[in-house]
Amino acid sequence: MDAGLAVLQTERLRLRLVTEADAPFFLRLVNDPAFIEHIGQRNLHDVPAARAALRDGPVAMQARHGHSLYVVEALDGGAPLGLSGLVKRDFLEHVDLGYAFLPEARGQGYALEAARGVMAHARALGITRLAAFTAPANGASIALLLRLGMRFERLAVLVPDQPAVNVYLADLAPARDG
């Protein structure tokens, strides 16, 4: 891993910038049945399409906003475990916390650990309010958001012709120096 790509580190994890070379991992992640069920169908069926989605998504968002989704890796090396980071959608007021993990990385506390790191990173960037969205039936994600101290705000349709999602918010205290 190129050290210049690292964004943050937690006790067990490194979060780094997404690159187009992550396309095979991303393709596998977005085609996982749980991803499709809880986040949505991305209609990516090959590596070139995944590469373009990364270029037009997280890579472009990082360049435009200074934050994006990051690849989550174990500090002891190995393949990517998932994504976690900060997403700014043009049609929404607040930056939102996003995350998705491969099946073999679920149930080990990685999502919680990565999300806590991302929330601290958001504070350091000066973000004072963070949103998160989840399908109402996604009990694991709801439990995670509540453990992070986020509060249920409302059920909302954010994208026309898509199902309503639970909206959660957290007010972030400013980062302290020293």
GROMACS .gro file of N, CA and C in nm:
model
  534
    1MET      N    1   0.085  -0.118   0.000
    1MET     CA    2   0.000   0.000   0.000
    1MET      C    3   0.088   0.123   0.000
    2ASP      N    4   0.058   0.216  -0.084
    2ASP     CA    5   0.129   0.345  -0.092
    2ASP      C    6   0.092   0.427   0.032
    3ALA      N    7   0.193   0.462   0.113
    3ALA     CA    8   0.168   0.538   0.236
    3ALA      C    9   0.100   0.672   0.207
    4GLY      N   10   0.119   0.727   0.089
    4GLY     CA   11   0.056   0.853   0.052
    4GLY      C   12  -0.095   0.843   0.038
    5LEU      N   13  -0.147   0.723   0.030
    5LEU     CA   14  -0.291   0.704   0.016
    5LEU      C   15  -0.362   0.693   0.151
    6ALA      N   16  -0.287   0.673   0.260
    6ALA     CA   17  -0.347   0.654   0.392
    6ALA      C   18  -0.419   0.781   0.436
    7VAL      N   19  -0.538   0.764   0.492
    7VAL     CA   20  -0.618   0.876   0.542
    7VAL      C   21  -0.623   0.873   0.694
    8LEU      N   22  -0.647   0.754   0.750
    8LEU     CA   23  -0.653   0.742   0.895
    8LEU      C   24  -0.626   0.598   0.934
    9GLN      N   25  -0.594   0.582   1.062
    9GLN     CA   26  -0.564   0.450   1.114
    9GLN      C   27  -0.634   0.435   1.248
   10THR      N   28  -0.685   0.314   1.275
   10THR     CA   29  -0.745   0.282   1.404
   10THR      C   30  -0.659   0.171   1.466
   11GLU      N   31  -0.707   0.114   1.571
   11GLU     CA   32  -0.630   0.009   1.639
   11GLU      C   33  -0.596  -0.107   1.546
   12ARG      N   34  -0.693  -0.149   1.464
   12ARG     CA   35  -0.672  -0.266   1.377
   12ARG      C   36  -0.676  -0.235   1.229
   13LEU      N   37  -0.717  -0.113   1.192
   13LEU     CA   38  -0.749  -0.085   1.053
   13LEU      C   39  -0.675   0.036   0.997
   14ARG      N   40  -0.658   0.033   0.867
   14ARG     CA   41  -0.608   0.148   0.791
   14ARG      C   42  -0.716   0.182   0.690
   15LEU      N   43  -0.749   0.310   0.681
   15LEU     CA   44  -0.842   0.356   0.579
   15LEU      C   45  -0.762   0.440   0.481
   16ARG      N   46  -0.774   0.408   0.355
   16ARG     CA   47  -0.695   0.476   0.253
   16ARG      C   48  -0.783   0.519   0.137
   17LEU      N   49  -0.728   0.610   0.057
   17LEU     CA   50  -0.800   0.658  -0.061
   17LEU      C   51  -0.828   0.543  -0.157
   18VAL      N   52  -0.940   0.552  -0.222
   18VAL     CA   53  -0.978   0.457  -0.327
   18VAL      C   54  -0.899   0.491  -0.453
   19THR      N   55  -0.857   0.389  -0.525
   19THR     CA   56  -0.796   0.409  -0.657
   19THR      C   57  -0.869   0.319  -0.757
   20GLU      N   58  -0.847   0.345  -0.883
   20GLU     CA   59  -0.910   0.262  -0.986
   20GLU      C   60  -0.862   0.117  -0.979
   21ALA      N   61  -0.746   0.094  -0.919
   21ALA     CA   62  -0.695  -0.042  -0.903
   21ALA      C   63  -0.781  -0.124  -0.806
   22ASP      N   64  -0.869  -0.060  -0.731
   22ASP     CA   65  -0.959  -0.130  -0.639
   22ASP      C   66  -1.083  -0.186  -0.709
   23ALA      N   67  -1.089  -0.175  -0.840
   23ALA     CA   68  -1.208  -0.216  -0.915
   23ALA      C   69  -1.249  -0.362  -0.890
   24PRO      N   70  -1.157  -0.460  -0.891
   24PRO     CA   71  -1.203  -0.598  -0.866
   24PRO      C   72  -1.268  -0.614  -0.728
   25PHE      N   73  -1.209  -0.555  -0.626
   25PHE     CA   74  -1.269  -0.558  -0.492
   25PHE      C   75  -1.406  -0.491  -0.494
   26PHE      N   76  -1.416  -0.373  -0.553
   26PHE     CA   77  -1.540  -0.297  -0.556
   26PHE      C   78  -1.649  -0.374  -0.629
   27LEU      N   79  -1.613  -0.437  -0.739
   27LEU     CA   80  -1.709  -0.518  -0.815
   27LEU      C   81  -1.767  -0.629  -0.728
   28ARG      N   82  -1.680  -0.695  -0.653
   28ARG     CA   83  -1.725  -0.803  -0.563
   28ARG      C   84  -1.816  -0.746  -0.454
   29LEU      N   85  -1.779  -0.633  -0.396
   29LEU     CA   86  -1.858  -0.573  -0.288
   29LEU      C   87  -1.998  -0.535  -0.334
   30VAL      N   88  -2.008  -0.463  -0.444
   30VAL     CA   89  -2.139  -0.412  -0.487
   30VAL      C   90  -2.229  -0.522  -0.543
   31ASN      N   91  -2.173  -0.638  -0.572
   31ASN     CA   92  -2.255  -0.750  -0.619
   31ASN      C   93  -2.284  -0.852  -0.510
   32ASP      N   94  -2.242  -0.823  -0.388
   32ASP     CA   95  -2.275  -0.908  -0.274
   32ASP      C   96  -2.426  -0.897  -0.248
   33PRO      N   97  -2.495  -1.008  -0.226
   33PRO     CA   98  -2.640  -1.001  -0.205
   33PRO      C   99  -2.683  -0.908  -0.092
   34ALA      N  100  -2.608  -0.900   0.018
   34ALA     CA  101  -2.645  -0.811   0.128
   34ALA      C  102  -2.630  -0.665   0.087
   35PHE      N  103  -2.528  -0.633   0.008
   35PHE     CA  104  -2.511  -0.496  -0.042
   35PHE      C  105  -2.632  -0.459  -0.128
   36ILE      N  106  -2.668  -0.547  -0.218
   36ILE     CA  107  -2.782  -0.520  -0.307
   36ILE      C  108  -2.910  -0.503  -0.227
   37GLU      N  109  -2.931  -0.590  -0.128
   37GLU     CA  110  -3.053  -0.584  -0.046
   37GLU      C  111  -3.061  -0.454   0.035
   38HIS      N  112  -2.953  -0.414   0.099
   38HIS     CA  113  -2.958  -0.303   0.193
   38HIS      C  114  -2.916  -0.168   0.136
   39ILE      N  115  -2.834  -0.170   0.031
   39ILE     CA  116  -2.785  -0.044  -0.025
   39ILE      C  117  -2.840  -0.020  -0.165
   40GLY      N  118  -2.845  -0.124  -0.245
   40GLY     CA  119  -2.905  -0.110  -0.376
   40GLY      C  120  -2.822  -0.173  -0.487
   41GLN      N  121  -2.888  -0.197  -0.596
   41GLN     CA  122  -2.825  -0.256  -0.715
   41GLN      C  123  -2.747  -0.148  -0.789
   42ARG      N  124  -2.622  -0.173  -0.815
   42ARG     CA  125  -2.538  -0.076  -0.885
   42ARG      C  126  -2.523  -0.109  -1.035
   43ASN      N  127  -2.568  -0.226  -1.075
   43ASN     CA  128  -2.560  -0.269  -1.216
   43ASN      C  129  -2.418  -0.261  -1.271
   44LEU      N  130  -2.323  -0.303  -1.192
   44LEU     CA  131  -2.184  -0.313  -1.236
   44LEU      C  132  -2.154  -0.461  -1.255
   45HIS      N  133  -2.113  -0.497  -1.376
   45HIS     CA  134  -2.098  -0.640  -1.407
   45HIS      C  135  -1.960  -0.679  -1.454
   46ASP      N  136  -1.868  -0.581  -1.464
   46ASP     CA  137  -1.732  -0.615  -1.504
   46ASP      C  138  -1.635  -0.513  -1.446
   47VAL      N  139  -1.507  -0.547  -1.449
   47VAL     CA  140  -1.404  -0.462  -1.391
   47VAL      C  141  -1.398  -0.323  -1.456
   48PRO      N  142  -1.406  -0.311  -1.589
   48PRO     CA  143  -1.404  -0.175  -1.646
   48PRO      C  144  -1.519  -0.087  -1.595
   49ALA      N  145  -1.638  -0.144  -1.578
   49ALA     CA  146  -1.750  -0.067  -1.525
   49ALA      C  147  -1.725  -0.027  -1.380
   50ALA      N  148  -1.668  -0.117  -1.301
   50ALA     CA  149  -1.635  -0.087  -1.162
   50ALA      C  150  -1.529   0.021  -1.155
   51ARG      N  151  -1.429   0.014  -1.243
   51ARG     CA  152  -1.324   0.115  -1.248
   51ARG      C  153  -1.383   0.252  -1.278
   52ALA      N  154  -1.474   0.259  -1.373
   52ALA     CA  155  -1.538   0.386  -1.408
   52ALA      C  156  -1.623   0.438  -1.292
   53ALA      N  157  -1.693   0.348  -1.223
   53ALA     CA  158  -1.774   0.390  -1.108
   53ALA      C  159  -1.687   0.446  -0.996
   54LEU      N  160  -1.571   0.388  -0.974
   54LEU     CA  161  -1.480   0.440  -0.873
   54LEU      C  162  -1.425   0.577  -0.915
   55ARG      N  163  -1.387   0.589  -1.041
   55ARG     CA  164  -1.333   0.715  -1.093
   55ARG      C  165  -1.437   0.827  -1.083
   56ASP      N  166  -1.561   0.796  -1.120
   56ASP     CA  167  -1.666   0.897  -1.120
   56ASP      C  168  -1.729   0.917  -0.982
   57GLY      N  169  -1.706   0.823  -0.892
   57GLY     CA  170  -1.763   0.829  -0.757
   57GLY      C  171  -1.660   0.876  -0.655
   58PRO      N  172  -1.605   0.782  -0.576
   58PRO     CA  173  -1.514   0.823  -0.467
   58PRO      C  174  -1.391   0.903  -0.512
   59VAL      N  175  -1.331   0.869  -0.622
   59VAL     CA  176  -1.210   0.942  -0.666
   59VAL      C  177  -1.247   1.087  -0.698
   60ALA      N  178  -1.355   1.108  -0.772
   60ALA     CA  179  -1.399   1.244  -0.806
   60ALA      C  180  -1.447   1.319  -0.681
   61MET      N  181  -1.517   1.250  -0.591
   61MET     CA  182  -1.566   1.314  -0.469
   61MET      C  183  -1.449   1.362  -0.383
   62GLN      N  184  -1.345   1.279  -0.373
   62GLN     CA  185  -1.227   1.317  -0.295
   62GLN      C  186  -1.165   1.445  -0.353
   63ALA      N  187  -1.154   1.451  -0.483
   63ALA     CA  188  -1.095   1.569  -0.548
   63ALA      C  189  -1.183   1.692  -0.528
   64ARG      N  190  -1.314   1.673  -0.531
   64ARG     CA  191  -1.407   1.786  -0.523
   64ARG      C  192  -1.429   1.834  -0.379
   65HIS      N  193  -1.441   1.741  -0.283
   65HIS     CA  194  -1.481   1.777  -0.146
   65HIS      C  195  -1.372   1.756  -0.041
   66GLY      N  196  -1.266   1.684  -0.075
   66GLY     CA  197  -1.162   1.657   0.024
   66GLY      C  198  -1.193   1.540   0.115
   67HIS      N  199  -1.297   1.467   0.082
   67HIS     CA  200  -1.332   1.343   0.155
   67HIS      C  201  -1.415   1.256   0.063
   68SER      N  202  -1.424   1.128   0.098
   68SER     CA  203  -1.500   1.032   0.017
   68SER      C  204  -1.510   0.903   0.094
   69LEU      N  205  -1.551   0.798   0.026
   69LEU     CA  206  -1.541   0.663   0.083
   69LEU      C  207  -1.395   0.620   0.075
   70TYR      N  208  -1.351   0.545   0.175
   70TYR     CA  209  -1.214   0.496   0.181
   70TYR      C  210  -1.214   0.344   0.185
   71VAL      N  211  -1.109   0.284   0.132
   71VAL     CA  212  -1.091   0.139   0.141
   71VAL      C  213  -1.044   0.107   0.282
   72VAL      N  214  -1.108   0.010   0.345
   72VAL     CA  215  -1.071  -0.035   0.479
   72VAL      C  216  -0.988  -0.162   0.466
   73GLU      N  217  -0.869  -0.159   0.526
   73GLU     CA  218  -0.778  -0.274   0.523
   73GLU      C  219  -0.733  -0.305   0.665
   74ALA      N  220  -0.704  -0.432   0.693
   74ALA     CA  221  -0.644  -0.469   0.821
   74ALA      C  222  -0.501  -0.418   0.825
   75LEU      N  223  -0.458  -0.369   0.941
   75LEU     CA  224  -0.321  -0.319   0.954
   75LEU      C  225  -0.218  -0.427   0.923
   76ASP      N  226  -0.253  -0.552   0.953
   76ASP     CA  227  -0.157  -0.659   0.929
   76ASP      C  228  -0.155  -0.705   0.784
   77GLY      N  229  -0.213  -0.626   0.696
   77GLY     CA  230  -0.206  -0.655   0.552
   77GLY      C  231  -0.325  -0.735   0.503
   78GLY      N  232  -0.319  -0.768   0.378
   78GLY     CA  233  -0.426  -0.846   0.321
   78GLY      C  234  -0.515  -0.764   0.230
   79ALA      N  235  -0.615  -0.828   0.181
   79ALA     CA  236  -0.708  -0.769   0.085
   79ALA      C  237  -0.802  -0.670   0.155
   80PRO      N  238  -0.862  -0.581   0.079
   80PRO     CA  239  -0.960  -0.488   0.137
   80PRO      C  240  -1.075  -0.562   0.205
   81LEU      N  241  -1.121  -0.505   0.316
   81LEU     CA  242  -1.231  -0.562   0.394
   81LEU      C  243  -1.364  -0.498   0.358
   82GLY      N  244  -1.359  -0.371   0.318
   82GLY     CA  245  -1.481  -0.298   0.289
   82GLY      C  246  -1.451  -0.152   0.259
   83LEU      N  247  -1.555  -0.071   0.264
   83LEU     CA  248  -1.546   0.073   0.244
   83LEU      C  249  -1.610   0.142   0.364
   84SER      N  250  -1.556   0.256   0.400
   84SER     CA  251  -1.618   0.341   0.501
   84SER      C  252  -1.568   0.483   0.474
   85GLY      N  253  -1.654   0.580   0.496
   85GLY     CA  254  -1.609   0.716   0.472
   85GLY      C  255  -1.721   0.816   0.473
   86LEU      N  256  -1.691   0.930   0.414
   86LEU     CA  257  -1.780   1.046   0.413
   86LEU      C  258  -1.827   1.073   0.271
   87VAL      N  259  -1.958   1.079   0.254
   87VAL     CA  260  -2.018   1.097   0.122
   87VAL      C  261  -2.094   1.228   0.120
   88LYS      N  262  -2.069   1.310   0.020
   88LYS     CA  263  -2.147   1.433   0.000
   88LYS      C  264  -2.228   1.416  -0.128
   89ARG      N  265  -2.358   1.404  -0.109
   89ARG     CA  266  -2.450   1.389  -0.222
   89ARG      C  267  -2.505   1.528  -0.256
   90ASP      N  268  -2.507   1.561  -0.382
   90ASP     CA  269  -2.549   1.694  -0.425
   90ASP      C  270  -2.691   1.729  -0.381
   91PHE      N  271  -2.776   1.629  -0.368
   91PHE     CA  272  -2.916   1.655  -0.338
   91PHE      C  273  -2.948   1.653  -0.188
   92LEU      N  274  -2.846   1.637  -0.101
   92LEU     CA  275  -2.869   1.632   0.043
   92LEU      C  276  -2.790   1.741   0.114
   93GLU      N  277  -2.845   1.788   0.225
   93GLU     CA  278  -2.783   1.898   0.299
   93GLU      C  279  -2.653   1.855   0.368
   94HIS      N  280  -2.654   1.741   0.435
   94HIS     CA  281  -2.541   1.701   0.520
   94HIS      C  282  -2.454   1.595   0.454
   95VAL      N  283  -2.328   1.595   0.492
   95VAL     CA  284  -2.238   1.485   0.457
   95VAL      C  285  -2.289   1.362   0.529
   96ASP      N  286  -2.278   1.245   0.466
   96ASP     CA  287  -2.323   1.126   0.536
   96ASP      C  288  -2.212   1.023   0.551
   97LEU      N  289  -2.227   0.946   0.657
   97LEU     CA  290  -2.138   0.836   0.690
   97LEU      C  291  -2.183   0.715   0.611
   98GLY      N  292  -2.092   0.659   0.532
   98GLY     CA  293  -2.124   0.539   0.455
   98GLY      C  294  -2.030   0.426   0.490
   99TYR      N  295  -2.078   0.303   0.475
   99TYR     CA  296  -1.995   0.186   0.499
   99TYR      C  297  -2.058   0.063   0.436
  100ALA      N  298  -1.974  -0.028   0.396
  100ALA     CA  299  -2.016  -0.158   0.344
  100ALA      C  300  -1.896  -0.251   0.354
  101PHE      N  301  -1.920  -0.373   0.397
  101PHE     CA  302  -1.811  -0.468   0.416
  101PHE      C  303  -1.842  -0.600   0.347
  102LEU      N  304  -1.736  -0.667   0.307
  102LEU     CA  305  -1.749  -0.799   0.246
  102LEU      C  306  -1.801  -0.898   0.350
  103PRO      N  307  -1.866  -1.005   0.306
  103PRO     CA  308  -1.923  -1.102   0.401
  103PRO      C  309  -1.823  -1.153   0.505
  104GLU      N  310  -1.701  -1.183   0.463
  104GLU     CA  311  -1.604  -1.239   0.556
  104GLU      C  312  -1.552  -1.137   0.658
  105ALA      N  313  -1.582  -1.011   0.639
  105ALA     CA  314  -1.537  -0.907   0.732
  105ALA      C  315  -1.647  -0.863   0.828
  106ARG      N  316  -1.767  -0.914   0.811
  106ARG     CA  317  -1.879  -0.875   0.896
  106ARG      C  318  -1.874  -0.949   1.029
  107GLY      N  319  -1.933  -0.886   1.131
  107GLY     CA  320  -1.942  -0.950   1.261
  107GLY      C  321  -1.814  -0.949   1.343
  108GLN      N  322  -1.716  -0.870   1.302
  108GLN     CA  323  -1.589  -0.865   1.373
  108GLN      C  324  -1.558  -0.727   1.431
  109GLY      N  325  -1.656  -0.638   1.424
  109GLY     CA  326  -1.638  -0.504   1.479
  109GLY      C  327  -1.565  -0.407   1.388
  110TYR      N  328  -1.536  -0.448   1.265
  110TYR     CA  329  -1.463  -0.361   1.173
  110TYR      C  330  -1.545  -0.238   1.133
  111ALA      N  331  -1.675  -0.257   1.108
  111ALA     CA  332  -1.759  -0.144   1.066
  111ALA      C  333  -1.766  -0.039   1.177
  112LEU      N  334  -1.783  -0.082   1.301
  112LEU     CA  335  -1.789   0.011   1.414
  112LEU      C  336  -1.655   0.084   1.430
  113GLU      N  337  -1.547   0.010   1.426
  113GLU     CA  338  -1.414   0.070   1.442
  113GLU      C  339  -1.384   0.170   1.330
  114ALA      N  340  -1.413   0.131   1.208
  114ALA     CA  341  -1.388   0.220   1.095
  114ALA      C  342  -1.477   0.344   1.104
  115ALA      N  343  -1.605   0.326   1.138
  115ALA     CA  344  -1.699   0.438   1.146
  115ALA      C  345  -1.658   0.536   1.256
  116ARG      N  346  -1.610   0.485   1.369
  116ARG     CA  347  -1.561   0.576   1.475
  116ARG      C  348  -1.443   0.658   1.424
  117GLY      N  349  -1.354   0.594   1.351
  117GLY     CA  350  -1.241   0.667   1.294
  117GLY      C  351  -1.287   0.771   1.194
  118VAL      N  352  -1.385   0.736   1.112
  118VAL     CA  353  -1.437   0.829   1.012
  118VAL      C  354  -1.506   0.947   1.080
  119MET      N  355  -1.577   0.923   1.189
  119MET     CA  356  -1.642   1.033   1.260
  119MET      C  357  -1.538   1.129   1.319
  120ALA      N  358  -1.430   1.076   1.373
  120ALA     CA  359  -1.322   1.162   1.423
  120ALA      C  360  -1.259   1.241   1.308
  121HIS      N  361  -1.243   1.175   1.195
  121HIS     CA  362  -1.189   1.241   1.075
  121HIS      C  363  -1.283   1.355   1.031
  122ALA      N  364  -1.413   1.330   1.035
  122ALA     CA  365  -1.511   1.432   0.998
  122ALA      C  366  -1.497   1.554   1.089
  123ARG      N  367  -1.484   1.530   1.220
  123ARG     CA  368  -1.464   1.641   1.315
  123ARG      C  369  -1.340   1.722   1.277
  124ALA      N  370  -1.232   1.649   1.248
  124ALA     CA  371  -1.106   1.716   1.213
  124ALA      C  372  -1.119   1.800   1.086
  125LEU      N  373  -1.209   1.758   0.997
  125LEU     CA  374  -1.234   1.833   0.874
  125LEU      C  375  -1.329   1.951   0.895
  126GLY      N  376  -1.381   1.965   1.016
  126GLY     CA  377  -1.472   2.075   1.046
  126GLY      C  378  -1.618   2.045   1.018
  127ILE      N  379  -1.651   1.920   0.994
  127ILE     CA  380  -1.791   1.881   0.972
  127ILE      C  381  -1.859   1.877   1.108
  128THR      N  382  -1.969   1.950   1.124
  128THR     CA  383  -2.035   1.961   1.254
  128THR      C  384  -2.162   1.877   1.266
  129ARG      N  385  -2.217   1.835   1.155
  129ARG     CA  386  -2.336   1.749   1.157
  129ARG      C  387  -2.318   1.642   1.052
  130LEU      N  388  -2.341   1.519   1.094
  130LEU     CA  389  -2.322   1.404   1.006
  130LEU      C  390  -2.453   1.327   0.998
  131ALA      N  391  -2.489   1.286   0.878
  131ALA     CA  392  -2.609   1.206   0.856
  131ALA      C  393  -2.569   1.062   0.826
  132ALA      N  394  -2.664   0.974   0.834
  132ALA     CA  395  -2.646   0.835   0.790
  132ALA      C  396  -2.784   0.785   0.749
  133PHE      N  397  -2.784   0.694   0.654
  133PHE     CA  398  -2.909   0.641   0.600
  133PHE      C  399  -2.900   0.490   0.599
  134THR      N  400  -3.011   0.426   0.630
  134THR     CA  401  -3.014   0.281   0.623
  134THR      C  402  -3.155   0.233   0.593
  135ALA      N  403  -3.162   0.117   0.532
  135ALA     CA  404  -3.292   0.056   0.507
  135ALA      C  405  -3.357   0.024   0.641
  136PRO      N  406  -3.488   0.046   0.654
  136PRO     CA  407  -3.555   0.020   0.781
  136PRO      C  408  -3.542  -0.125   0.830
  137ALA      N  409  -3.520  -0.218   0.739
  137ALA     CA  410  -3.507  -0.359   0.777
  137ALA      C  411  -3.363  -0.400   0.809
  138ASN      N  412  -3.268  -0.308   0.798
  138ASN     CA  413  -3.128  -0.342   0.820
  138ASN      C  414  -3.093  -0.325   0.969
  139GLY      N  415  -3.131  -0.424   1.048
  139GLY     CA  416  -3.112  -0.419   1.193
  139GLY      C  417  -2.967  -0.401   1.234
  140ALA      N  418  -2.874  -0.466   1.165
  140ALA     CA  419  -2.733  -0.455   1.202
  140ALA      C  420  -2.683  -0.312   1.182
  141SER      N  421  -2.723  -0.249   1.074
  141SER     CA  422  -2.681  -0.112   1.047
  141SER      C  423  -2.745  -0.015   1.147
  142ILE      N  424  -2.870  -0.036   1.179
  142ILE     CA  425  -2.938   0.049   1.277
  142ILE      C  426  -2.868   0.040   1.411
  143ALA      N  427  -2.836  -0.082   1.454
  143ALA     CA  428  -2.766  -0.101   1.582
  143ALA      C  429  -2.630  -0.030   1.581
  144LEU      N  430  -2.560  -0.038   1.470
  144LEU     CA  431  -2.430   0.028   1.457
  144LEU      C  432  -2.445   0.180   1.471
  145LEU      N  433  -2.541   0.237   1.400
  145LEU     CA  434  -2.560   0.382   1.405
  145LEU      C  435  -2.596   0.428   1.546
  146LEU      N  436  -2.677   0.351   1.615
  146LEU     CA  437  -2.712   0.387   1.753
  146LEU      C  438  -2.590   0.377   1.845
  147ARG      N  439  -2.506   0.276   1.826
  147ARG     CA  440  -2.382   0.263   1.905
  147ARG      C  441  -2.289   0.380   1.880
  148LEU      N  442  -2.294   0.437   1.761
  148LEU     CA  443  -2.212   0.553   1.728
  148LEU      C  444  -2.267   0.683   1.787
  149GLY      N  445  -2.385   0.675   1.849
  149GLY     CA  446  -2.445   0.794   1.909
  149GLY      C  447  -2.531   0.873   1.813
  150MET      N  448  -2.563   0.814   1.699
  150MET     CA  449  -2.651   0.884   1.605
  150MET      C  450  -2.795   0.866   1.652
  151ARG      N  451  -2.879   0.961   1.618
  151ARG     CA  452  -3.019   0.954   1.659
  151ARG      C  453  -3.110   0.946   1.536
  152PHE      N  454  -3.215   0.865   1.549
  152PHE     CA  455  -3.313   0.854   1.441
  152PHE      C  456  -3.381   0.988   1.424
  153GLU      N  457  -3.386   1.036   1.300
  153GLU     CA  458  -3.447   1.165   1.271
  153GLU      C  459  -3.584   1.146   1.205
  154ARG      N  460  -3.587   1.063   1.100
  154ARG     CA  461  -3.713   1.045   1.027
  154ARG      C  462  -3.698   0.934   0.923
  155LEU      N  463  -3.811   0.893   0.870
  155LEU     CA  464  -3.817   0.804   0.754
  155LEU      C  465  -3.837   0.896   0.633
  156ALA      N  466  -3.757   0.878   0.528
  156ALA     CA  467  -3.766   0.971   0.415
  156ALA      C  468  -3.737   0.901   0.284
  157VAL      N  469  -3.800   0.950   0.179
  157VAL     CA  470  -3.767   0.909   0.042
  157VAL      C  471  -3.665   1.010  -0.007
  158LEU      N  472  -3.541   0.966  -0.025
  158LEU     CA  473  -3.433   1.056  -0.066
  158LEU      C  474  -3.415   1.059  -0.217
  159VAL      N  475  -3.451   0.948  -0.281
  159VAL     CA  476  -3.437   0.937  -0.427
  159VAL      C  477  -3.574   0.895  -0.481
  160PRO      N  478  -3.631   0.974  -0.572
  160PRO     CA  479  -3.762   0.938  -0.628
  160PRO      C  480  -3.763   0.795  -0.682
  161ASP      N  481  -3.873   0.728  -0.664
  161ASP     CA  482  -3.895   0.590  -0.710
  161ASP      C  483  -3.808   0.488  -0.638
  162GLN      N  484  -3.749   0.527  -0.524
  162GLN     CA  485  -3.673   0.434  -0.441
  162GLN      C  486  -3.743   0.422  -0.306
  163PRO      N  487  -3.723   0.309  -0.235
  163PRO     CA  488  -3.787   0.294  -0.104
  163PRO      C  489  -3.739   0.399  -0.003
  164ALA      N  490  -3.824   0.427   0.094
  164ALA     CA  491  -3.788   0.518   0.203
  164ALA      C  492  -3.677   0.457   0.287
  165VAL      N  493  -3.596   0.543   0.346
  165VAL     CA  494  -3.485   0.499   0.432
  165VAL      C  495  -3.495   0.570   0.566
  166ASN      N  496  -3.435   0.509   0.667
  166ASN     CA  497  -3.422   0.574   0.796
  166ASN      C  498  -3.310   0.677   0.786
  167VAL      N  499  -3.335   0.796   0.837
  167VAL     CA  500  -3.234   0.903   0.840
  167VAL      C  501  -3.190   0.920   0.985
  168TYR      N  502  -3.060   0.916   1.006
  168TYR     CA  503  -2.999   0.937   1.138
  168TYR      C  504  -2.909   1.059   1.131
  169LEU      N  505  -2.897   1.131   1.244
  169LEU     CA  506  -2.809   1.247   1.250
  169LEU      C  507  -2.724   1.241   1.376
  170ALA      N  508  -2.607   1.302   1.367
  170ALA     CA  509  -2.520   1.320   1.483
  170ALA      C  510  -2.459   1.458   1.474
  171ASP      N  511  -2.461   1.529   1.585
  171ASP     CA  512  -2.390   1.656   1.595
  171ASP      C  513  -2.251   1.624   1.645
  172LEU      N  514  -2.150   1.670   1.573
  172LEU     CA  515  -2.012   1.641   1.608
  172LEU      C  516  -1.950   1.759   1.680
  173ALA      N  517  -1.892   1.732   1.794
  173ALA     CA  518  -1.819   1.836   1.865
  173ALA      C  519  -1.693   1.869   1.786
  174PRO      N  520  -1.652   1.995   1.788
  174PRO     CA  521  -1.529   2.030   1.715
  174PRO      C  522  -1.409   1.951   1.767
  175ALA      N  523  -1.315   1.924   1.680
  175ALA     CA  524  -1.193   1.853   1.719
  175ALA      C  525  -1.113   1.943   1.812
  176ARG      N  526  -1.051   1.882   1.912
  176ARG     CA  527  -0.968   1.957   2.006
  176ARG      C  528  -0.823   1.946   1.965
  177ASP      N  529  -0.752   2.055   1.976
  177ASP     CA  530  -0.608   2.053   1.949
  177ASP      C  531  -0.537   1.995   2.071
  178GLY      N  532  -0.431   1.917   2.042
  178GLY     CA  533  -0.346   1.865   2.146
  178GLY      C  534  -0.411   1.760   2.222
   0.00000   0.00000   0.00000
